[in-house]
């Protein structure tokens, strides 16, 4: 990030002094490359705000038809999605699709199209979105296999696992996430690796596994959690499993650990979902319905303000129940 900042500033000073020649353009391109790498590092540690800032700075250095600019646009769209800025994410991803088609880069187009498909499941209201996501992910798999794009394969399989999970096909979801994890590691993308692993560590709580066995497995994994995201997923799942055993004090302790991890870097939308799903579920099992209702209403209010549709529908259903 520091190197990218200095390269960025060097280019801008050069541009202020006179016409921008090939040397200055090469400097701008190098600055954008370093800023893109810094953005990926920021995402890997869970700092999506920093990643979005770095992506935007890189974009500002490049001409519209530059392939690196298209890549940065797609990255920015994904990062804004994770932050819950859905309208801005949609604009960035639509621009990325159009730009990728103009430069004739099929791989970049499908990276952006996957982002659009995932965004639609959170913001659109038409029926069948999970089936659409599954179909788009499978189409993307064929493209990325042809291009030997392991990062694209990881993204497509992650979204395929997500689609399966939303259809309650948990065994199929686990297989897709495992394959996505292998692809992410081969691609050298720690953020994708982290979110795939995070989904996998949460699955034992939703598979036909004895509760005590699932707790033992997750507690054994907790000491070697590779990122904050993975640790968060682990303690959230442990909170749920402890609640199933009637160990509500332990469940609340795990929730408090998860909250601290989320508050460190996570966006408003992730905090809202944590309240509405994790906190409310534990309090409902504990028989504390007032606390569960408060958590659900707090989450629903934030999701409604942000224009989120997918998870908010589930929150509304839980609130009604």
PDB file of C-alpha atoms in Angstrom:
ATOM      1  CA  UNK A   1       0.000   0.000   0.000  1.00  0.00           C
ATOM      2  CA  UNK A   2       2.851   2.382   0.819  1.00  0.00           C
ATOM      3  CA  UNK A   3       4.644   1.585  -2.446  1.00  0.00           C
ATOM      4  CA  UNK A   4       1.405   2.100  -4.365  1.00  0.00           C
ATOM      5  CA  UNK A   5       0.877   5.469  -2.679  1.00  0.00           C
ATOM      6  CA  UNK A   6       4.340   6.696  -3.664  1.00  0.00           C
ATOM      7  CA  UNK A   7       4.022   5.468  -7.255  1.00  0.00           C
ATOM      8  CA  UNK A   8       0.588   7.136  -7.452  1.00  0.00           C
ATOM      9  CA  UNK A   9       1.996  10.432  -6.146  1.00  0.00           C
ATOM     10  CA  UNK A  10       5.031  10.237  -8.437  1.00  0.00           C
ATOM     11  CA  UNK A  11       2.766   9.876 -11.473  1.00  0.00           C
ATOM     12  CA  UNK A  12       0.543  12.774 -10.401  1.00  0.00           C
ATOM     13  CA  UNK A  13       3.535  15.072  -9.848  1.00  0.00           C
ATOM     14  CA  UNK A  14       4.876  14.063 -13.257  1.00  0.00           C
ATOM     15  CA  UNK A  15       1.500  14.819 -14.878  1.00  0.00           C
ATOM     16  CA  UNK A  16       1.426  18.281 -13.266  1.00  0.00           C
ATOM     17  CA  UNK A  17       4.780  19.162 -14.839  1.00  0.00           C
ATOM     18  CA  UNK A  18       3.793  18.643 -18.450  1.00  0.00           C
ATOM     19  CA  UNK A  19       2.403  16.258 -21.101  1.00  0.00           C
ATOM     20  CA  UNK A  20       2.049  12.625 -20.060  1.00  0.00           C
ATOM     21  CA  UNK A  21       4.353  10.497 -22.199  1.00  0.00           C
ATOM     22  CA  UNK A  22       4.957   6.768 -22.374  1.00  0.00           C
ATOM     23  CA  UNK A  23       7.185   6.810 -19.306  1.00  0.00           C
ATOM     24  CA  UNK A  24       4.537   8.492 -17.166  1.00  0.00           C
ATOM     25  CA  UNK A  25       1.834   6.153 -18.493  1.00  0.00           C
ATOM     26  CA  UNK A  26       3.979   3.157 -17.566  1.00  0.00           C
ATOM     27  CA  UNK A  27       4.418   4.653 -14.095  1.00  0.00           C
ATOM     28  CA  UNK A  28       0.625   5.035 -13.732  1.00  0.00           C
ATOM     29  CA  UNK A  29       0.094   1.440 -14.836  1.00  0.00           C
ATOM     30  CA  UNK A  30       2.673   0.186 -12.341  1.00  0.00           C
ATOM     31  CA  UNK A  31       1.013   2.231  -9.575  1.00  0.00           C
ATOM     32  CA  UNK A  32      -2.393   0.729 -10.436  1.00  0.00           C
ATOM     33  CA  UNK A  33      -0.933  -2.806 -10.391  1.00  0.00           C
ATOM     34  CA  UNK A  34       0.525  -2.268  -6.927  1.00  0.00           C
ATOM     35  CA  UNK A  35      -2.707  -0.666  -5.649  1.00  0.00           C
ATOM     36  CA  UNK A  36      -4.703  -3.647  -6.970  1.00  0.00           C
ATOM     37  CA  UNK A  37      -2.380  -6.039  -5.121  1.00  0.00           C
ATOM     38  CA  UNK A  38      -2.672  -3.928  -1.979  1.00  0.00           C
ATOM     39  CA  UNK A  39      -6.466  -4.035  -2.312  1.00  0.00           C
ATOM     40  CA  UNK A  40      -6.409  -7.833  -2.444  1.00  0.00           C
ATOM     41  CA  UNK A  41      -4.229  -7.895   0.686  1.00  0.00           C
ATOM     42  CA  UNK A  42      -6.666  -5.571   2.455  1.00  0.00           C
ATOM     43  CA  UNK A  43      -9.581  -7.853   1.519  1.00  0.00           C
ATOM     44  CA  UNK A  44      -7.637 -10.874   2.752  1.00  0.00           C
ATOM     45  CA  UNK A  45      -7.388  -9.347   6.222  1.00  0.00           C
ATOM     46  CA  UNK A  46     -11.065  -8.356   6.127  1.00  0.00           C
ATOM     47  CA  UNK A  47     -10.614  -4.607   5.598  1.00  0.00           C
ATOM     48  CA  UNK A  48     -13.041  -4.035   2.738  1.00  0.00           C
ATOM     49  CA  UNK A  49     -13.142  -0.270   3.287  1.00  0.00           C
ATOM     50  CA  UNK A  50      -9.405   0.008   2.655  1.00  0.00           C
ATOM     51  CA  UNK A  51      -9.707  -2.351  -0.326  1.00  0.00           C
ATOM     52  CA  UNK A  52     -12.421  -0.198  -1.931  1.00  0.00           C
ATOM     53  CA  UNK A  53     -10.290   2.914  -1.455  1.00  0.00           C
ATOM     54  CA  UNK A  54      -7.256   1.256  -3.033  1.00  0.00           C
ATOM     55  CA  UNK A  55      -9.309  -0.039  -5.981  1.00  0.00           C
ATOM     56  CA  UNK A  56     -10.770   3.421  -6.607  1.00  0.00           C
ATOM     57  CA  UNK A  57      -7.319   5.040  -6.516  1.00  0.00           C
ATOM     58  CA  UNK A  58      -6.039   2.538  -9.062  1.00  0.00           C
ATOM     59  CA  UNK A  59      -9.025   3.160 -11.350  1.00  0.00           C
ATOM     60  CA  UNK A  60      -8.323   6.867 -11.388  1.00  0.00           C
ATOM     61  CA  UNK A  61      -4.883   6.297 -12.924  1.00  0.00           C
ATOM     62  CA  UNK A  62      -5.906   4.341 -16.027  1.00  0.00           C
ATOM     63  CA  UNK A  63      -7.624   5.024 -19.376  1.00  0.00           C
ATOM     64  CA  UNK A  64     -11.115   3.593 -19.861  1.00  0.00           C
ATOM     65  CA  UNK A  65     -10.115   0.770 -22.210  1.00  0.00           C
ATOM     66  CA  UNK A  66      -7.217  -0.525 -20.119  1.00  0.00           C
ATOM     67  CA  UNK A  67      -7.733  -4.183 -19.127  1.00  0.00           C
ATOM     68  CA  UNK A  68      -6.293  -3.526 -15.666  1.00  0.00           C
ATOM     69  CA  UNK A  69      -8.931  -0.833 -15.174  1.00  0.00           C
ATOM     70  CA  UNK A  70     -11.638  -3.357 -16.074  1.00  0.00           C
ATOM     71  CA  UNK A  71     -10.186  -5.773 -13.503  1.00  0.00           C
ATOM     72  CA  UNK A  72     -10.148  -3.027 -10.866  1.00  0.00           C
ATOM     73  CA  UNK A  73     -13.777  -2.171 -11.669  1.00  0.00           C
ATOM     74  CA  UNK A  74     -14.821  -5.787 -11.108  1.00  0.00           C
ATOM     75  CA  UNK A  75     -12.817  -5.902  -7.854  1.00  0.00           C
ATOM     76  CA  UNK A  76     -14.394  -2.647  -6.692  1.00  0.00           C
ATOM     77  CA  UNK A  77     -17.872  -3.998  -7.414  1.00  0.00           C
ATOM     78  CA  UNK A  78     -17.174  -7.127  -5.350  1.00  0.00           C
ATOM     79  CA  UNK A  79     -15.717  -5.094  -2.492  1.00  0.00           C
ATOM     80  CA  UNK A  80     -18.652  -2.679  -2.426  1.00  0.00           C
ATOM     81  CA  UNK A  81     -20.977  -5.700  -2.315  1.00  0.00           C
ATOM     82  CA  UNK A  82     -19.248  -6.983   0.827  1.00  0.00           C
ATOM     83  CA  UNK A  83     -19.588  -3.522   2.362  1.00  0.00           C
ATOM     84  CA  UNK A  84     -23.327  -3.482   1.657  1.00  0.00           C
ATOM     85  CA  UNK A  85     -23.176  -0.558  -0.809  1.00  0.00           C
ATOM     86  CA  UNK A  86     -25.405  -2.363  -3.271  1.00  0.00           C
ATOM     87  CA  UNK A  87     -26.270   0.477  -5.659  1.00  0.00           C
ATOM     88  CA  UNK A  88     -22.619   1.474  -6.070  1.00  0.00           C
ATOM     89  CA  UNK A  89     -21.638  -2.192  -6.459  1.00  0.00           C
ATOM     90  CA  UNK A  90     -24.222  -2.620  -9.204  1.00  0.00           C
ATOM     91  CA  UNK A  91     -22.931   0.406 -11.106  1.00  0.00           C
ATOM     92  CA  UNK A  92     -19.302  -0.743 -10.874  1.00  0.00           C
ATOM     93  CA  UNK A  93     -20.128  -4.294 -12.003  1.00  0.00           C
ATOM     94  CA  UNK A  94     -22.294  -3.105 -14.917  1.00  0.00           C
ATOM     95  CA  UNK A  95     -19.478  -0.806 -16.052  1.00  0.00           C
ATOM     96  CA  UNK A  96     -17.031  -3.714 -15.730  1.00  0.00           C
ATOM     97  CA  UNK A  97     -19.190  -5.983 -17.916  1.00  0.00           C
ATOM     98  CA  UNK A  98     -19.522  -3.304 -20.598  1.00  0.00           C
ATOM     99  CA  UNK A  99     -15.807  -2.458 -20.506  1.00  0.00           C
ATOM    100  CA  UNK A 100     -14.796  -6.136 -20.644  1.00  0.00           C
ATOM    101  CA  UNK A 101     -16.923  -6.630 -23.742  1.00  0.00           C
ATOM    102  CA  UNK A 102     -15.380  -3.552 -25.384  1.00  0.00           C
ATOM    103  CA  UNK A 103     -11.849  -4.841 -24.835  1.00  0.00           C
ATOM    104  CA  UNK A 104     -12.872  -8.402 -25.745  1.00  0.00           C
ATOM    105  CA  UNK A 105     -11.887 -10.019 -22.451  1.00  0.00           C
ATOM    106  CA  UNK A 106     -14.289 -12.915 -21.841  1.00  0.00           C
ATOM    107  CA  UNK A 107     -12.729 -13.851 -18.499  1.00  0.00           C
ATOM    108  CA  UNK A 108     -13.097 -10.373 -16.993  1.00  0.00           C
ATOM    109  CA  UNK A 109     -16.657 -10.203 -18.297  1.00  0.00           C
ATOM    110  CA  UNK A 110     -17.557 -13.400 -16.439  1.00  0.00           C
ATOM    111  CA  UNK A 111     -15.842 -12.270 -13.247  1.00  0.00           C
ATOM    112  CA  UNK A 112     -18.109  -9.226 -13.310  1.00  0.00           C
ATOM    113  CA  UNK A 113     -21.180 -11.241 -14.323  1.00  0.00           C
ATOM    114  CA  UNK A 114     -20.710 -13.530 -11.321  1.00  0.00           C
ATOM    115  CA  UNK A 115     -20.664 -10.424  -9.147  1.00  0.00           C
ATOM    116  CA  UNK A 116     -23.904  -9.255 -10.740  1.00  0.00           C
ATOM    117  CA  UNK A 117     -25.557 -12.639 -10.175  1.00  0.00           C
ATOM    118  CA  UNK A 118     -24.637 -12.633  -6.503  1.00  0.00           C
ATOM    119  CA  UNK A 119     -25.760  -9.024  -6.101  1.00  0.00           C
ATOM    120  CA  UNK A 120     -29.141  -9.883  -7.648  1.00  0.00           C
ATOM    121  CA  UNK A 121     -29.800 -12.473  -4.946  1.00  0.00           C
ATOM    122  CA  UNK A 122     -29.505  -9.687  -2.337  1.00  0.00           C
ATOM    123  CA  UNK A 123     -31.313  -6.865  -4.118  1.00  0.00           C
ATOM    124  CA  UNK A 124     -33.799  -8.257  -6.679  1.00  0.00           C
ATOM    125  CA  UNK A 125     -37.323  -9.379  -5.788  1.00  0.00           C
ATOM    126  CA  UNK A 126     -38.172 -11.789  -8.605  1.00  0.00           C
ATOM    127  CA  UNK A 127     -38.648 -15.488  -7.878  1.00  0.00           C
ATOM    128  CA  UNK A 128     -36.106 -18.179  -8.702  1.00  0.00           C
ATOM    129  CA  UNK A 129     -32.955 -16.191  -7.949  1.00  0.00           C
ATOM    130  CA  UNK A 130     -31.180 -19.145  -6.324  1.00  0.00           C
ATOM    131  CA  UNK A 131     -31.807 -21.265  -9.415  1.00  0.00           C
ATOM    132  CA  UNK A 132     -30.515 -18.393 -11.575  1.00  0.00           C
ATOM    133  CA  UNK A 133     -27.374 -18.194  -9.432  1.00  0.00           C
ATOM    134  CA  UNK A 134     -26.802 -21.932  -9.833  1.00  0.00           C
ATOM    135  CA  UNK A 135     -27.215 -21.723 -13.612  1.00  0.00           C
ATOM    136  CA  UNK A 136     -24.907 -18.694 -13.920  1.00  0.00           C
ATOM    137  CA  UNK A 137     -22.262 -20.324 -11.727  1.00  0.00           C
ATOM    138  CA  UNK A 138     -22.299 -23.463 -13.893  1.00  0.00           C
ATOM    139  CA  UNK A 139     -22.011 -21.393 -17.083  1.00  0.00           C
ATOM    140  CA  UNK A 140     -19.074 -19.522 -15.548  1.00  0.00           C
ATOM    141  CA  UNK A 141     -17.406 -22.817 -14.607  1.00  0.00           C
ATOM    142  CA  UNK A 142     -17.339 -23.853 -18.267  1.00  0.00           C
ATOM    143  CA  UNK A 143     -15.778 -20.522 -19.268  1.00  0.00           C
ATOM    144  CA  UNK A 144     -13.122 -20.517 -16.551  1.00  0.00           C
ATOM    145  CA  UNK A 145     -12.234 -24.171 -17.195  1.00  0.00           C
ATOM    146  CA  UNK A 146     -11.608 -23.287 -20.828  1.00  0.00           C
ATOM    147  CA  UNK A 147      -9.491 -20.279 -19.803  1.00  0.00           C
ATOM    148  CA  UNK A 148      -7.640 -22.194 -17.036  1.00  0.00           C
ATOM    149  CA  UNK A 149      -8.605 -19.365 -14.660  1.00  0.00           C
ATOM    150  CA  UNK A 150      -8.359 -20.882 -11.173  1.00  0.00           C
ATOM    151  CA  UNK A 151      -9.455 -17.697  -9.432  1.00  0.00           C
ATOM    152  CA  UNK A 152     -12.556 -17.645 -11.619  1.00  0.00           C
ATOM    153  CA  UNK A 153     -13.180 -21.320 -10.860  1.00  0.00           C
ATOM    154  CA  UNK A 154     -12.967 -20.581  -7.140  1.00  0.00           C
ATOM    155  CA  UNK A 155     -15.498 -17.749  -7.457  1.00  0.00           C
ATOM    156  CA  UNK A 156     -17.884 -19.827  -9.558  1.00  0.00           C
ATOM    157  CA  UNK A 157     -17.727 -22.828  -7.218  1.00  0.00           C
ATOM    158  CA  UNK A 158     -18.146 -20.592  -4.165  1.00  0.00           C
ATOM    159  CA  UNK A 159     -21.333 -19.152  -5.656  1.00  0.00           C
ATOM    160  CA  UNK A 160     -22.492 -22.625  -6.704  1.00  0.00           C
ATOM    161  CA  UNK A 161     -22.065 -23.733  -3.082  1.00  0.00           C
ATOM    162  CA  UNK A 162     -23.994 -20.663  -1.969  1.00  0.00           C
ATOM    163  CA  UNK A 163     -26.847 -21.514  -4.341  1.00  0.00           C
ATOM    164  CA  UNK A 164     -26.918 -25.103  -3.093  1.00  0.00           C
ATOM    165  CA  UNK A 165     -26.903 -23.909   0.517  1.00  0.00           C
ATOM    166  CA  UNK A 166     -29.866 -21.616  -0.066  1.00  0.00           C
ATOM    167  CA  UNK A 167     -31.683 -24.622  -1.556  1.00  0.00           C
ATOM    168  CA  UNK A 168     -30.825 -26.619   1.620  1.00  0.00           C
ATOM    169  CA  UNK A 169     -28.654 -29.002  -0.411  1.00  0.00           C
ATOM    170  CA  UNK A 170     -25.956 -28.875   2.259  1.00  0.00           C
ATOM    171  CA  UNK A 171     -23.944 -31.926   1.197  1.00  0.00           C
ATOM    172  CA  UNK A 172     -23.688 -30.564  -2.369  1.00  0.00           C
ATOM    173  CA  UNK A 173     -22.794 -27.151  -0.941  1.00  0.00           C
ATOM    174  CA  UNK A 174     -19.975 -28.666   1.117  1.00  0.00           C
ATOM    175  CA  UNK A 175     -18.536 -30.378  -1.962  1.00  0.00           C
ATOM    176  CA  UNK A 176     -18.668 -27.149  -3.988  1.00  0.00           C
ATOM    177  CA  UNK A 177     -16.971 -25.150  -1.215  1.00  0.00           C
ATOM    178  CA  UNK A 178     -14.252 -27.797  -0.867  1.00  0.00           C
ATOM    179  CA  UNK A 179     -13.525 -27.614  -4.602  1.00  0.00           C
ATOM    180  CA  UNK A 180     -13.600 -23.806  -4.469  1.00  0.00           C
ATOM    181  CA  UNK A 181     -11.103 -23.866  -1.603  1.00  0.00           C
ATOM    182  CA  UNK A 182      -8.673 -25.973  -3.664  1.00  0.00           C
ATOM    183  CA  UNK A 183      -9.006 -23.573  -6.617  1.00  0.00           C
ATOM    184  CA  UNK A 184      -8.539 -20.502  -4.385  1.00  0.00           C
ATOM    185  CA  UNK A 185      -5.353 -21.943  -2.876  1.00  0.00           C
ATOM    186  CA  UNK A 186      -3.998 -22.810  -6.314  1.00  0.00           C
ATOM    187  CA  UNK A 187      -4.807 -19.272  -7.494  1.00  0.00           C
ATOM    188  CA  UNK A 188      -3.058 -17.772  -4.469  1.00  0.00           C
ATOM    189  CA  UNK A 189      -6.089 -15.690  -3.405  1.00  0.00           C
ATOM    190  CA  UNK A 190      -6.216 -15.573   0.420  1.00  0.00           C
ATOM    191  CA  UNK A 191      -9.565 -13.740   0.487  1.00  0.00           C
ATOM    192  CA  UNK A 192     -11.339 -16.371  -1.606  1.00  0.00           C
ATOM    193  CA  UNK A 193      -9.615 -19.072   0.409  1.00  0.00           C
ATOM    194  CA  UNK A 194     -10.832 -17.439   3.605  1.00  0.00           C
ATOM    195  CA  UNK A 195     -14.488 -17.157   2.604  1.00  0.00           C
ATOM    196  CA  UNK A 196     -14.559 -20.714   1.224  1.00  0.00           C
ATOM    197  CA  UNK A 197     -13.033 -22.032   4.423  1.00  0.00           C
ATOM    198  CA  UNK A 198     -15.417 -19.884   6.437  1.00  0.00           C
ATOM    199  CA  UNK A 199     -18.402 -21.496   4.734  1.00  0.00           C
ATOM    200  CA  UNK A 200     -16.968 -24.968   5.242  1.00  0.00           C
ATOM    201  CA  UNK A 201     -16.339 -24.542   8.966  1.00  0.00           C
ATOM    202  CA  UNK A 202     -19.931 -23.437   9.467  1.00  0.00           C
ATOM    203  CA  UNK A 203     -21.448 -26.419   7.677  1.00  0.00           C
ATOM    204  CA  UNK A 204     -21.006 -29.040  10.464  1.00  0.00           C
ATOM    205  CA  UNK A 205     -23.650 -27.107  12.400  1.00  0.00           C
ATOM    206  CA  UNK A 206     -26.126 -27.712   9.557  1.00  0.00           C
ATOM    207  CA  UNK A 207     -25.274 -31.264   8.505  1.00  0.00           C
ATOM    208  CA  UNK A 208     -26.659 -34.477  10.061  1.00  0.00           C
ATOM    209  CA  UNK A 209     -23.823 -34.588  12.604  1.00  0.00           C
ATOM    210  CA  UNK A 210     -24.291 -35.197  16.358  1.00  0.00           C
ATOM    211  CA  UNK A 211     -24.056 -31.840  18.155  1.00  0.00           C
ATOM    212  CA  UNK A 212     -21.286 -32.913  20.550  1.00  0.00           C
ATOM    213  CA  UNK A 213     -19.210 -34.252  17.648  1.00  0.00           C
ATOM    214  CA  UNK A 214     -19.682 -31.019  15.674  1.00  0.00           C
ATOM    215  CA  UNK A 215     -18.606 -28.951  18.703  1.00  0.00           C
ATOM    216  CA  UNK A 216     -15.458 -31.039  19.132  1.00  0.00           C
ATOM    217  CA  UNK A 217     -14.567 -30.613  15.464  1.00  0.00           C
ATOM    218  CA  UNK A 218     -15.068 -26.853  15.471  1.00  0.00           C
ATOM    219  CA  UNK A 219     -13.243 -26.281  18.761  1.00  0.00           C
ATOM    220  CA  UNK A 220     -10.286 -28.246  17.389  1.00  0.00           C
ATOM    221  CA  UNK A 221     -10.243 -25.956  14.354  1.00  0.00           C
ATOM    222  CA  UNK A 222     -10.538 -22.749  16.369  1.00  0.00           C
ATOM    223  CA  UNK A 223      -6.919 -22.689  17.500  1.00  0.00           C
ATOM    224  CA  UNK A 224      -5.645 -22.769  13.931  1.00  0.00           C
ATOM    225  CA  UNK A 225      -8.119 -20.357  12.293  1.00  0.00           C
ATOM    226  CA  UNK A 226      -6.254 -18.712   9.418  1.00  0.00           C
ATOM    227  CA  UNK A 227      -8.185 -15.405   9.301  1.00  0.00           C
ATOM    228  CA  UNK A 228     -10.611 -13.344  11.351  1.00  0.00           C
ATOM    229  CA  UNK A 229     -13.413 -14.335   8.979  1.00  0.00           C
ATOM    230  CA  UNK A 230     -12.798 -18.031   9.586  1.00  0.00           C
ATOM    231  CA  UNK A 231     -12.572 -17.468  13.334  1.00  0.00           C
ATOM    232  CA  UNK A 232     -15.834 -15.535  13.241  1.00  0.00           C
ATOM    233  CA  UNK A 233     -17.606 -18.331  11.376  1.00  0.00           C
ATOM    234  CA  UNK A 234     -16.279 -20.868  13.875  1.00  0.00           C
ATOM    235  CA  UNK A 235     -17.418 -19.032  16.998  1.00  0.00           C
ATOM    236  CA  UNK A 236     -20.808 -18.238  15.458  1.00  0.00           C
ATOM    237  CA  UNK A 237     -21.355 -21.909  14.711  1.00  0.00           C
ATOM    238  CA  UNK A 238     -20.209 -22.847  18.207  1.00  0.00           C
ATOM    239  CA  UNK A 239     -22.717 -20.376  19.655  1.00  0.00           C
ATOM    240  CA  UNK A 240     -25.512 -22.064  17.715  1.00  0.00           C
ATOM    241  CA  UNK A 241     -24.421 -25.562  18.728  1.00  0.00           C
ATOM    242  CA  UNK A 242     -24.091 -24.606  22.401  1.00  0.00           C
ATOM    243  CA  UNK A 243     -27.610 -23.183  22.243  1.00  0.00           C
ATOM    244  CA  UNK A 244     -28.851 -26.516  20.885  1.00  0.00           C
ATOM    245  CA  UNK A 245     -27.344 -28.149  23.993  1.00  0.00           C
ATOM    246  CA  UNK A 246     -29.006 -25.605  26.280  1.00  0.00           C
ATOM    247  CA  UNK A 247     -25.635 -24.001  27.187  1.00  0.00           C
ATOM    248  CA  UNK A 248     -26.878 -20.466  26.703  1.00  0.00           C
ATOM    249  CA  UNK A 249     -24.188 -18.665  28.724  1.00  0.00           C
ATOM    250  CA  UNK A 250     -21.505 -20.361  26.626  1.00  0.00           C
ATOM    251  CA  UNK A 251     -23.450 -19.510  23.487  1.00  0.00           C
ATOM    252  CA  UNK A 252     -23.580 -15.826  24.454  1.00  0.00           C
ATOM    253  CA  UNK A 253     -19.843 -15.833  25.205  1.00  0.00           C
ATOM    254  CA  UNK A 254     -19.165 -17.130  21.694  1.00  0.00           C
ATOM    255  CA  UNK A 255     -21.508 -14.512  20.244  1.00  0.00           C
ATOM    256  CA  UNK A 256     -19.587 -11.783  22.040  1.00  0.00           C
ATOM    257  CA  UNK A 257     -16.341 -13.090  20.539  1.00  0.00           C
ATOM    258  CA  UNK A 258     -17.941 -13.070  17.094  1.00  0.00           C
ATOM    259  CA  UNK A 259     -19.265  -9.527  17.566  1.00  0.00           C
ATOM    260  CA  UNK A 260     -15.795  -8.188  18.380  1.00  0.00           C
ATOM    261  CA  UNK A 261     -14.361  -9.844  15.280  1.00  0.00           C
ATOM    262  CA  UNK A 262     -17.115  -8.438  13.066  1.00  0.00           C
ATOM    263  CA  UNK A 263     -16.847  -4.921  14.494  1.00  0.00           C
ATOM    264  CA  UNK A 264     -13.134  -4.768  13.749  1.00  0.00           C
ATOM    265  CA  UNK A 265     -13.553  -4.574   9.973  1.00  0.00           C
ATOM    266  CA  UNK A 266     -17.009  -5.717   8.901  1.00  0.00           C
ATOM    267  CA  UNK A 267     -19.643  -3.555   7.277  1.00  0.00           C
ATOM    268  CA  UNK A 268     -22.974  -2.420   8.624  1.00  0.00           C
ATOM    269  CA  UNK A 269     -24.792  -5.093   6.630  1.00  0.00           C
ATOM    270  CA  UNK A 270     -22.762  -7.901   8.226  1.00  0.00           C
ATOM    271  CA  UNK A 271     -23.435  -6.584  11.710  1.00  0.00           C
ATOM    272  CA  UNK A 272     -27.144  -6.423  10.871  1.00  0.00           C
ATOM    273  CA  UNK A 273     -27.140 -10.015   9.658  1.00  0.00           C
ATOM    274  CA  UNK A 274     -25.243 -11.111  12.764  1.00  0.00           C
ATOM    275  CA  UNK A 275     -27.929  -9.544  14.981  1.00  0.00           C
ATOM    276  CA  UNK A 276     -30.834 -10.893  12.968  1.00  0.00           C
ATOM    277  CA  UNK A 277     -29.593 -14.438  12.490  1.00  0.00           C
ATOM    278  CA  UNK A 278     -27.025 -15.361  15.128  1.00  0.00           C
ATOM    279  CA  UNK A 279     -28.101 -13.334  18.184  1.00  0.00           C
ATOM    280  CA  UNK A 280     -31.821 -13.748  17.556  1.00  0.00           C
ATOM    281  CA  UNK A 281     -31.490 -17.506  17.071  1.00  0.00           C
ATOM    282  CA  UNK A 282     -29.635 -18.066  20.339  1.00  0.00           C
ATOM    283  CA  UNK A 283     -32.065 -15.866  22.289  1.00  0.00           C
ATOM    284  CA  UNK A 284     -35.051 -17.615  20.724  1.00  0.00           C
ATOM    285  CA  UNK A 285     -33.709 -21.017  21.778  1.00  0.00           C
ATOM    286  CA  UNK A 286     -33.102 -19.612  25.258  1.00  0.00           C
ATOM    287  CA  UNK A 287     -36.746 -18.577  25.458  1.00  0.00           C
ATOM    288  CA  UNK A 288     -35.844 -14.884  25.601  1.00  0.00           C
ATOM    289  CA  UNK A 289     -38.294 -13.819  22.896  1.00  0.00           C
ATOM    290  CA  UNK A 290     -38.097 -10.091  23.645  1.00  0.00           C
ATOM    291  CA  UNK A 291     -34.345 -10.079  23.078  1.00  0.00           C
ATOM    292  CA  UNK A 292     -34.798 -12.160  19.913  1.00  0.00           C
ATOM    293  CA  UNK A 293     -37.405  -9.725  18.595  1.00  0.00           C
ATOM    294  CA  UNK A 294     -35.157  -6.737  19.327  1.00  0.00           C
ATOM    295  CA  UNK A 295     -32.240  -8.326  17.468  1.00  0.00           C
ATOM    296  CA  UNK A 296     -34.455  -9.172  14.500  1.00  0.00           C
ATOM    297  CA  UNK A 297     -35.936  -5.669  14.332  1.00  0.00           C
ATOM    298  CA  UNK A 298     -32.520  -4.046  14.568  1.00  0.00           C
ATOM    299  CA  UNK A 299     -31.210  -6.195  11.741  1.00  0.00           C
ATOM    300  CA  UNK A 300     -34.314  -5.693   9.623  1.00  0.00           C
ATOM    301  CA  UNK A 301     -34.138  -1.919  10.004  1.00  0.00           C
ATOM    302  CA  UNK A 302     -30.550  -1.745   8.752  1.00  0.00           C
ATOM    303  CA  UNK A 303     -31.141  -4.164   5.842  1.00  0.00           C
ATOM    304  CA  UNK A 304     -34.220  -2.205   4.766  1.00  0.00           C
ATOM    305  CA  UNK A 305     -32.303   1.085   4.841  1.00  0.00           C
ATOM    306  CA  UNK A 306     -29.513  -0.424   2.730  1.00  0.00           C
ATOM    307  CA  UNK A 307     -31.958  -1.775   0.138  1.00  0.00           C
ATOM    308  CA  UNK A 308     -31.083  -5.424   0.832  1.00  0.00           C
ATOM    309  CA  UNK A 309     -33.830  -7.844  -0.239  1.00  0.00           C
ATOM    310  CA  UNK A 310     -32.562 -11.414  -0.001  1.00  0.00           C
ATOM    311  CA  UNK A 311     -31.684 -11.797   3.674  1.00  0.00           C
ATOM    312  CA  UNK A 312     -34.332  -9.263   4.746  1.00  0.00           C
ATOM    313  CA  UNK A 313     -37.060 -11.602   3.488  1.00  0.00           C
ATOM    314  CA  UNK A 314     -35.773 -14.316   5.846  1.00  0.00           C
ATOM    315  CA  UNK A 315     -35.528 -11.825   8.717  1.00  0.00           C
ATOM    316  CA  UNK A 316     -39.151 -10.794   8.114  1.00  0.00           C
ATOM    317  CA  UNK A 317     -40.242 -14.421   8.214  1.00  0.00           C
ATOM    318  CA  UNK A 318     -38.377 -15.041  11.500  1.00  0.00           C
ATOM    319  CA  UNK A 319     -39.822 -11.860  12.959  1.00  0.00           C
ATOM    320  CA  UNK A 320     -43.350 -12.928  12.043  1.00  0.00           C
ATOM    321  CA  UNK A 321     -42.758 -16.320  13.690  1.00  0.00           C
TER     322      UNK A 321
END
